[in-house]
Short mmCIF file of C-alpha atoms in Angstrom, two decimals:
data_model
loop_
_atom_site.label_atom_id
_atom_site.label_comp_id
_atom_site.label_asym_id
_atom_site.label_seq_id
_atom_site.Cartn_x
_atom_site.Cartn_y
_atom_site.Cartn_z
CA UNK A 1 -0.26 -11.10 18.99
CA UNK A 2 -3.70 -10.80 19.20
CA UNK A 3 -4.83 -13.34 17.81
CA UNK A 4 -6.67 -11.76 15.05
CA UNK A 5 -7.54 -12.44 11.69
CA UNK A 6 -7.85 -9.97 9.06
CA UNK A 7 -7.14 -10.61 5.99
CA UNK A 8 -7.90 -7.35 4.41
CA UNK A 9 -4.04 -5.71 4.46
CA UNK A 10 -3.44 -8.86 2.50
CA UNK A 11 -5.81 -8.12 -0.57
CA UNK A 12 -3.34 -6.28 -2.95
CA UNK A 13 -0.80 -9.00 -2.46
CA UNK A 14 -3.57 -11.78 -2.60
CA UNK A 15 -4.53 -10.16 -6.26
CA UNK A 16 -1.69 -10.31 -7.99
CA UNK A 17 -0.25 -14.10 -6.55
CA UNK A 18 -3.95 -15.15 -7.78
CA UNK A 19 -3.34 -13.08 -11.44
CA UNK A 20 -0.04 -14.91 -11.33
CA UNK A 21 -1.45 -18.34 -10.99
CA UNK A 22 -3.81 -17.10 -13.42
CA UNK A 23 -1.21 -16.30 -16.54
CA UNK A 24 0.73 -19.39 -15.63
CA UNK A 25 -2.36 -20.96 -16.23
CA UNK A 26 -2.51 -19.16 -19.58
CA UNK A 27 0.67 -19.85 -20.78
CA UNK A 28 0.17 -24.40 -19.41
CA UNK A 29 -3.54 -24.49 -21.19
CA UNK A 30 -3.22 -22.54 -24.56
CA UNK A 31 -3.17 -24.18 -27.60
CA UNK A 32 0.30 -24.96 -29.64
CA UNK A 33 1.44 -21.44 -31.47
CA UNK A 34 -1.00 -19.64 -29.60
CA UNK A 35 0.16 -16.96 -27.54
CA UNK A 36 -2.03 -16.46 -24.43
CA UNK A 37 -2.74 -12.83 -23.39
CA UNK A 38 -0.82 -12.92 -20.89
CA UNK A 39 -0.07 -8.90 -20.51
CA UNK A 40 -3.55 -8.03 -20.41
CA UNK A 41 -4.31 -10.73 -17.79
CA UNK A 42 -1.31 -8.86 -15.69
CA UNK A 43 -2.66 -5.79 -16.63
CA UNK A 44 -6.27 -6.90 -15.53
CA UNK A 45 -4.52 -7.96 -12.28
CA UNK A 46 -2.33 -4.91 -10.98
CA UNK A 47 -5.12 -2.32 -12.04
CA UNK A 48 -7.31 -4.61 -9.44
CA UNK A 49 -4.97 -4.78 -6.81
CA UNK A 50 -4.93 -0.69 -7.24
CA UNK A 51 -8.10 -0.18 -7.03
CA UNK A 52 -8.61 -2.64 -3.82
CA UNK A 53 -5.80 -0.56 -2.70
CA UNK A 54 -7.44 3.35 -3.62
CA UNK A 55 -10.33 0.79 -1.11
CA UNK A 56 -8.39 0.88 1.39
CA UNK A 57 -7.38 4.27 1.62
CA UNK A 58 -11.16 5.14 0.87
CA UNK A 59 -12.89 2.55 3.64
CA UNK A 60 -13.13 1.23 7.03
CA UNK A 61 -9.85 -0.92 6.45
CA UNK A 62 -7.17 1.92 7.00
CA UNK A 63 -4.87 1.26 9.40
CA UNK A 64 -6.37 -1.99 9.40
CA UNK A 65 -2.93 -4.78 11.24
CA UNK A 66 -3.13 -8.60 10.01
CA UNK A 67 -1.84 -10.48 13.45
CA UNK A 68 0.53 -7.90 14.07
CA UNK A 69 2.54 -9.05 11.15
CA UNK A 70 1.22 -6.67 8.03
CA UNK A 71 -0.83 -3.55 7.35
CA UNK A 72 -2.73 -1.46 5.12
CA UNK A 73 -1.78 2.31 7.12
CA UNK A 74 -1.18 4.97 5.14
CA UNK A 75 2.37 4.45 4.59
CA UNK A 76 2.27 0.88 3.23
CA UNK A 77 -1.08 1.58 1.22
CA UNK A 78 1.35 5.13 -0.42
CA UNK A 79 3.45 2.50 -1.23
CA UNK A 80 1.61 0.06 -2.64
CA UNK A 81 -0.11 2.65 -5.44
CA UNK A 82 3.52 3.75 -6.18
CA UNK A 83 5.09 -0.29 -7.00
CA UNK A 84 1.80 -1.31 -8.41
CA UNK A 85 2.15 1.89 -10.95
CA UNK A 86 5.07 1.16 -11.24
CA UNK A 87 5.04 -2.64 -12.68
CA UNK A 88 1.38 -1.66 -14.90
CA UNK A 89 4.43 0.45 -17.26
CA UNK A 90 6.78 -2.39 -16.54
CA UNK A 91 4.45 -4.45 -18.30
CA UNK A 92 2.94 -2.44 -20.83
CA UNK A 93 6.87 -2.17 -21.78
CA UNK A 94 7.11 -5.42 -22.51
CA UNK A 95 5.51 -7.33 -24.62
CA UNK A 96 7.18 -5.37 -28.01
CA UNK A 97 10.54 -6.11 -26.13
CA UNK A 98 9.78 -10.22 -25.40
CA UNK A 99 8.23 -10.43 -29.05
CA UNK A 100 11.54 -9.09 -30.35
CA UNK A 101 13.92 -10.52 -28.08
CA UNK A 102 12.32 -14.11 -28.55
CA UNK A 103 11.24 -14.01 -24.59
CA UNK A 104 7.21 -13.79 -25.08
CA UNK A 105 6.25 -16.75 -22.74
CA UNK A 106 3.63 -16.78 -19.76
CA UNK A 107 6.98 -17.73 -16.75
CA UNK A 108 7.96 -14.04 -17.59
CA UNK A 109 4.89 -12.02 -16.30
CA UNK A 110 4.41 -14.50 -13.49
CA UNK A 111 7.77 -13.80 -12.23
CA UNK A 112 7.14 -10.88 -12.41
CA UNK A 113 3.80 -10.37 -10.64
CA UNK A 114 4.91 -12.04 -7.90
CA UNK A 115 8.07 -9.91 -7.48
CA UNK A 116 5.73 -7.09 -6.55
CA UNK A 117 3.69 -9.49 -4.09
CA UNK A 118 6.69 -9.33 -2.77
CA UNK A 119 7.46 -5.65 -2.64
CA UNK A 120 3.72 -5.71 -1.49
CA UNK A 121 4.04 -7.40 1.69
CA UNK A 122 7.69 -5.13 2.60
CA UNK A 123 6.18 -1.69 2.48
CA UNK A 124 3.19 -3.52 4.46
CA UNK A 125 5.41 -5.39 7.32
CA UNK A 126 5.31 -4.10 10.77
CA UNK A 127 6.67 -7.22 11.52
CA UNK A 128 10.81 -8.97 10.85
CA UNK A 129 10.24 -12.28 9.60
CA UNK A 130 7.42 -11.43 7.07
CA UNK A 131 9.58 -8.14 6.51
CA UNK A 132 11.80 -11.37 5.41
CA UNK A 133 9.63 -13.45 4.01
CA UNK A 134 8.45 -10.70 1.83
CA UNK A 135 11.87 -10.01 0.67
CA UNK A 136 12.72 -13.63 0.16
CA UNK A 137 10.01 -13.85 -2.28
CA UNK A 138 10.72 -10.88 -4.14
CA UNK A 139 14.23 -11.68 -4.81
CA UNK A 140 13.54 -15.47 -5.79
CA UNK A 141 11.37 -14.15 -8.79
CA UNK A 142 14.06 -11.18 -9.98
CA UNK A 143 16.59 -14.32 -9.48
CA UNK A 144 14.82 -15.96 -12.38
CA UNK A 145 13.83 -12.66 -14.65
CA UNK A 146 18.02 -11.85 -14.56
CA UNK A 147 18.87 -14.89 -16.22
CA UNK A 148 15.23 -15.48 -18.93
CA UNK A 149 17.63 -14.40 -21.48
CA UNK A 150 19.43 -18.01 -21.40
CA UNK A 151 20.64 -17.89 -24.93
CA UNK A 152 23.04 -14.81 -23.73
CA UNK A 153 25.91 -15.70 -21.67
CA UNK A 154 25.35 -12.31 -19.63
CA UNK A 155 22.33 -13.02 -18.40
CA UNK A 156 23.64 -16.20 -17.46
CA UNK A 157 25.74 -14.11 -15.38
CA UNK A 158 23.17 -11.27 -14.25
CA UNK A 159 21.35 -13.80 -12.42
CA UNK A 160 24.52 -15.58 -11.02
CA UNK A 161 25.57 -12.70 -9.57
CA UNK A 162 23.07 -10.98 -8.31
CA UNK A 163 21.63 -14.08 -6.40
CA UNK A 164 24.68 -14.49 -4.78
CA UNK A 165 24.84 -10.73 -3.74
CA UNK A 166 21.55 -10.78 -2.69
CA UNK A 167 22.19 -14.27 -0.23
CA UNK A 168 24.88 -12.08 1.19
CA UNK A 169 22.53 -9.05 1.64
CA UNK A 170 19.99 -11.53 2.90
CA UNK A 171 22.10 -13.13 5.18
CA UNK A 172 23.28 -9.64 6.74
CA UNK A 173 19.24 -8.82 7.11
CA UNK A 174 18.49 -12.22 8.89
CA UNK A 175 21.70 -11.98 11.04
CA UNK A 176 20.29 -8.06 12.26
CA UNK A 177 17.21 -9.44 12.82
CA UNK A 178 18.73 -12.02 15.27
CA UNK A 179 20.35 -9.53 17.10
CA UNK A 180 17.63 -7.63 17.24
CA UNK A 181 15.44 -10.22 18.21
CA UNK A 182 18.07 -10.86 20.72
CA UNK A 183 17.73 -7.84 22.89
CA UNK A 184 14.22 -7.49 22.74
CA UNK A 185 12.75 -10.62 22.52
CA UNK A 186 10.06 -9.80 19.58
CA UNK A 187 10.61 -9.66 16.07
CA UNK A 188 7.44 -7.20 16.22
CA UNK A 189 8.46 -3.02 15.57
CA UNK A 190 6.67 -2.48 17.86
CA UNK A 191 8.16 -4.25 20.34
CA UNK A 192 11.65 -4.22 19.51
CA UNK A 193 11.23 0.23 19.59
CA UNK A 194 9.42 -0.75 23.74
CA UNK A 195 12.43 -2.56 24.40
CA UNK A 196 15.00 -0.36 22.54
CA UNK A 197 14.24 1.75 24.23
CA UNK A 198 14.33 -0.18 27.95
CA UNK A 199 18.18 -1.93 27.18
CA UNK A 200 21.13 -0.79 29.45
CA UNK A 201 24.05 0.60 28.35
CA UNK A 202 26.08 -2.99 27.73
CA UNK A 203 23.20 -4.43 25.63
CA UNK A 204 22.79 -1.76 23.11
CA UNK A 205 26.01 -2.28 22.07
CA UNK A 206 24.43 -5.54 20.20
CA UNK A 207 21.07 -3.58 18.80
CA UNK A 208 23.56 -0.91 16.94
CA UNK A 209 25.61 -4.27 15.48
CA UNK A 210 21.61 -5.38 14.34
CA UNK A 211 20.32 -1.94 12.86
CA UNK A 212 24.32 -1.89 11.43
CA UNK A 213 23.39 -4.68 9.78
CA UNK A 214 20.05 -4.18 9.12
CA UNK A 215 21.21 -1.08 7.06
CA UNK A 216 23.66 -3.33 5.19
CA UNK A 217 21.28 -5.26 3.79
CA UNK A 218 19.07 -2.71 2.77
CA UNK A 219 21.58 -1.20 1.27
CA UNK A 220 22.38 -4.18 -1.06
CA UNK A 221 18.97 -3.84 -2.22
CA UNK A 222 18.71 0.31 -3.16
CA UNK A 223 22.52 -0.57 -4.56
CA UNK A 224 23.76 1.89 -2.71
CA UNK A 225 27.50 2.47 -2.18
CA UNK A 226 29.43 0.52 -1.32
CA UNK A 227 26.86 -2.10 -1.56
CA UNK A 228 26.79 -1.58 -5.31
CA UNK A 229 28.76 -4.28 -6.56
CA UNK A 230 25.84 -6.08 -8.31
CA UNK A 231 24.45 -3.43 -10.26
CA UNK A 232 26.38 -2.62 -13.15
CA UNK A 233 25.96 -6.30 -14.48
CA UNK A 234 22.60 -7.11 -13.25
CA UNK A 235 21.02 -4.16 -15.42
CA UNK A 236 23.40 -4.65 -18.36
CA UNK A 237 22.54 -8.70 -18.40
CA UNK A 238 19.72 -8.77 -17.98
CA UNK A 239 15.97 -8.08 -20.32
CA UNK A 240 15.76 -4.59 -19.86
CA UNK A 241 11.82 -4.69 -18.49
CA UNK A 242 13.45 -7.18 -16.22
CA UNK A 243 16.08 -3.73 -15.25
CA UNK A 244 13.42 -1.15 -16.13
CA UNK A 245 11.72 -2.93 -12.84
CA UNK A 246 14.64 -3.65 -10.84
CA UNK A 247 15.65 0.29 -10.74
CA UNK A 248 13.08 1.21 -9.90
CA UNK A 249 10.52 -1.37 -8.24
CA UNK A 250 13.23 -2.92 -5.79
CA UNK A 251 14.47 0.52 -4.65
CA UNK A 252 11.01 2.06 -3.53
CA UNK A 253 10.14 -1.25 -1.71
CA UNK A 254 13.84 -0.84 -0.19
CA UNK A 255 13.19 2.34 0.47
CA UNK A 256 10.03 1.86 1.59
CA UNK A 257 10.97 -1.13 4.38
CA UNK A 258 14.59 0.45 5.31
CA UNK A 259 12.05 3.86 6.62
CA UNK A 260 9.81 1.14 8.45
CA UNK A 261 11.89 -0.36 9.70
CA UNK A 262 14.63 2.59 11.23
CA UNK A 263 11.79 5.13 11.85
CA UNK A 264 9.37 2.61 14.04
CA UNK A 265 11.90 0.32 15.14
CA UNK A 266 14.79 2.25 16.39
CA UNK A 267 14.52 5.62 16.97
CA UNK A 268 15.55 5.62 19.80
CA UNK A 269 19.43 4.53 18.29
CA UNK A 270 18.98 7.21 16.10
CA UNK A 271 21.86 8.86 17.20
CA UNK A 272 23.90 6.17 16.20
CA UNK A 273 22.47 4.91 12.13
CA UNK A 274 21.96 8.93 11.70
CA UNK A 275 25.04 9.44 10.70
CA UNK A 276 25.58 6.28 8.34
CA UNK A 277 22.84 6.69 6.44
CA UNK A 278 23.83 10.17 5.80
CA UNK A 279 27.28 9.25 5.25
CA UNK A 280 25.98 6.29 3.02
CA UNK A 281 23.63 9.07 0.86
CA UNK A 282 26.88 11.75 0.66
CA UNK A 283 28.97 9.02 -0.98
CA UNK A 284 26.41 7.48 -3.29
CA UNK A 285 25.41 10.12 -4.41
CA UNK A 286 29.02 11.56 -5.13
CA UNK A 287 30.58 8.12 -5.67
CA UNK A 288 27.51 7.45 -8.24
CA UNK A 289 27.93 9.98 -10.21
CA UNK A 290 32.02 9.81 -10.65
CA UNK A 291 31.26 6.78 -11.43
CA UNK A 292 28.72 7.34 -13.89
CA UNK A 293 31.01 9.79 -15.62
CA UNK A 294 34.24 7.57 -15.90
CA UNK A 295 31.92 4.41 -17.49
CA UNK A 296 30.80 7.11 -19.72
CA UNK A 297 33.99 8.65 -20.76
CA UNK A 298 35.05 4.89 -21.17
CA UNK A 299 32.76 3.64 -23.38
CA UNK A 300 33.42 7.34 -26.03
CA UNK A 301 37.07 5.89 -26.00
CA UNK A 302 36.59 2.84 -26.75
CA UNK A 303 33.89 3.59 -29.78
#
């Protein structure tokens, strides 16, 4: 640890988190029967965060690191801009849908913004514990969003299934982090890479097992086959705009974190994890298409 405190890599996430608090306060202090401008406030905050990403990318803060935990390099800034754009689209789609469903409440936008905070941290973390914390910030907000339609049984089922499978995947991820820490003595991606490069054949197996656990954890978040069993029920039961955010934003954030971890910390184990990633990709493309075709055929027959 260098002990350097440079908060610039966190500025976009700080803006979004502060906006989430403003949205909650606006809801709390709105008069009876009045709707606060939650969507407009959310768009302003997301726009401000996007401007901060642009300033970081163009200014001297590009590549800045906060205590070897969070960085503002080109990789993270690209994904942050992508995630903020996805979130802005989700907010633009939300007002009319929420009014039609009777869900036009400020907590929806606050949860959406807090999930974005987790996504931004997920793609900018260069340390495994920070990555796990960001993942949980994102996930907990999405669990609540999935069950926001309290009068629908499908929405409650979606929230419960998402919570159970999310906790399951987090356990795999945390176990993988623990194994990598055990063989390297650090949770910093750079230090893990250095340690793995000098491992003996006896301890390399633990590192491979840790990489496999991480791959399972990320596989749940990106809904790759065979870790996709939660997706159909959750996507169907959650509010449609929340499903849009989950299907695009969560996957983008999880892919960004997966690329960061495996590309930065585990390149020396590429011969072990690349075949697994290739197999998951092939099975997901083939199995996903076959599953969608079978579901469409069943729906037409039932209709």
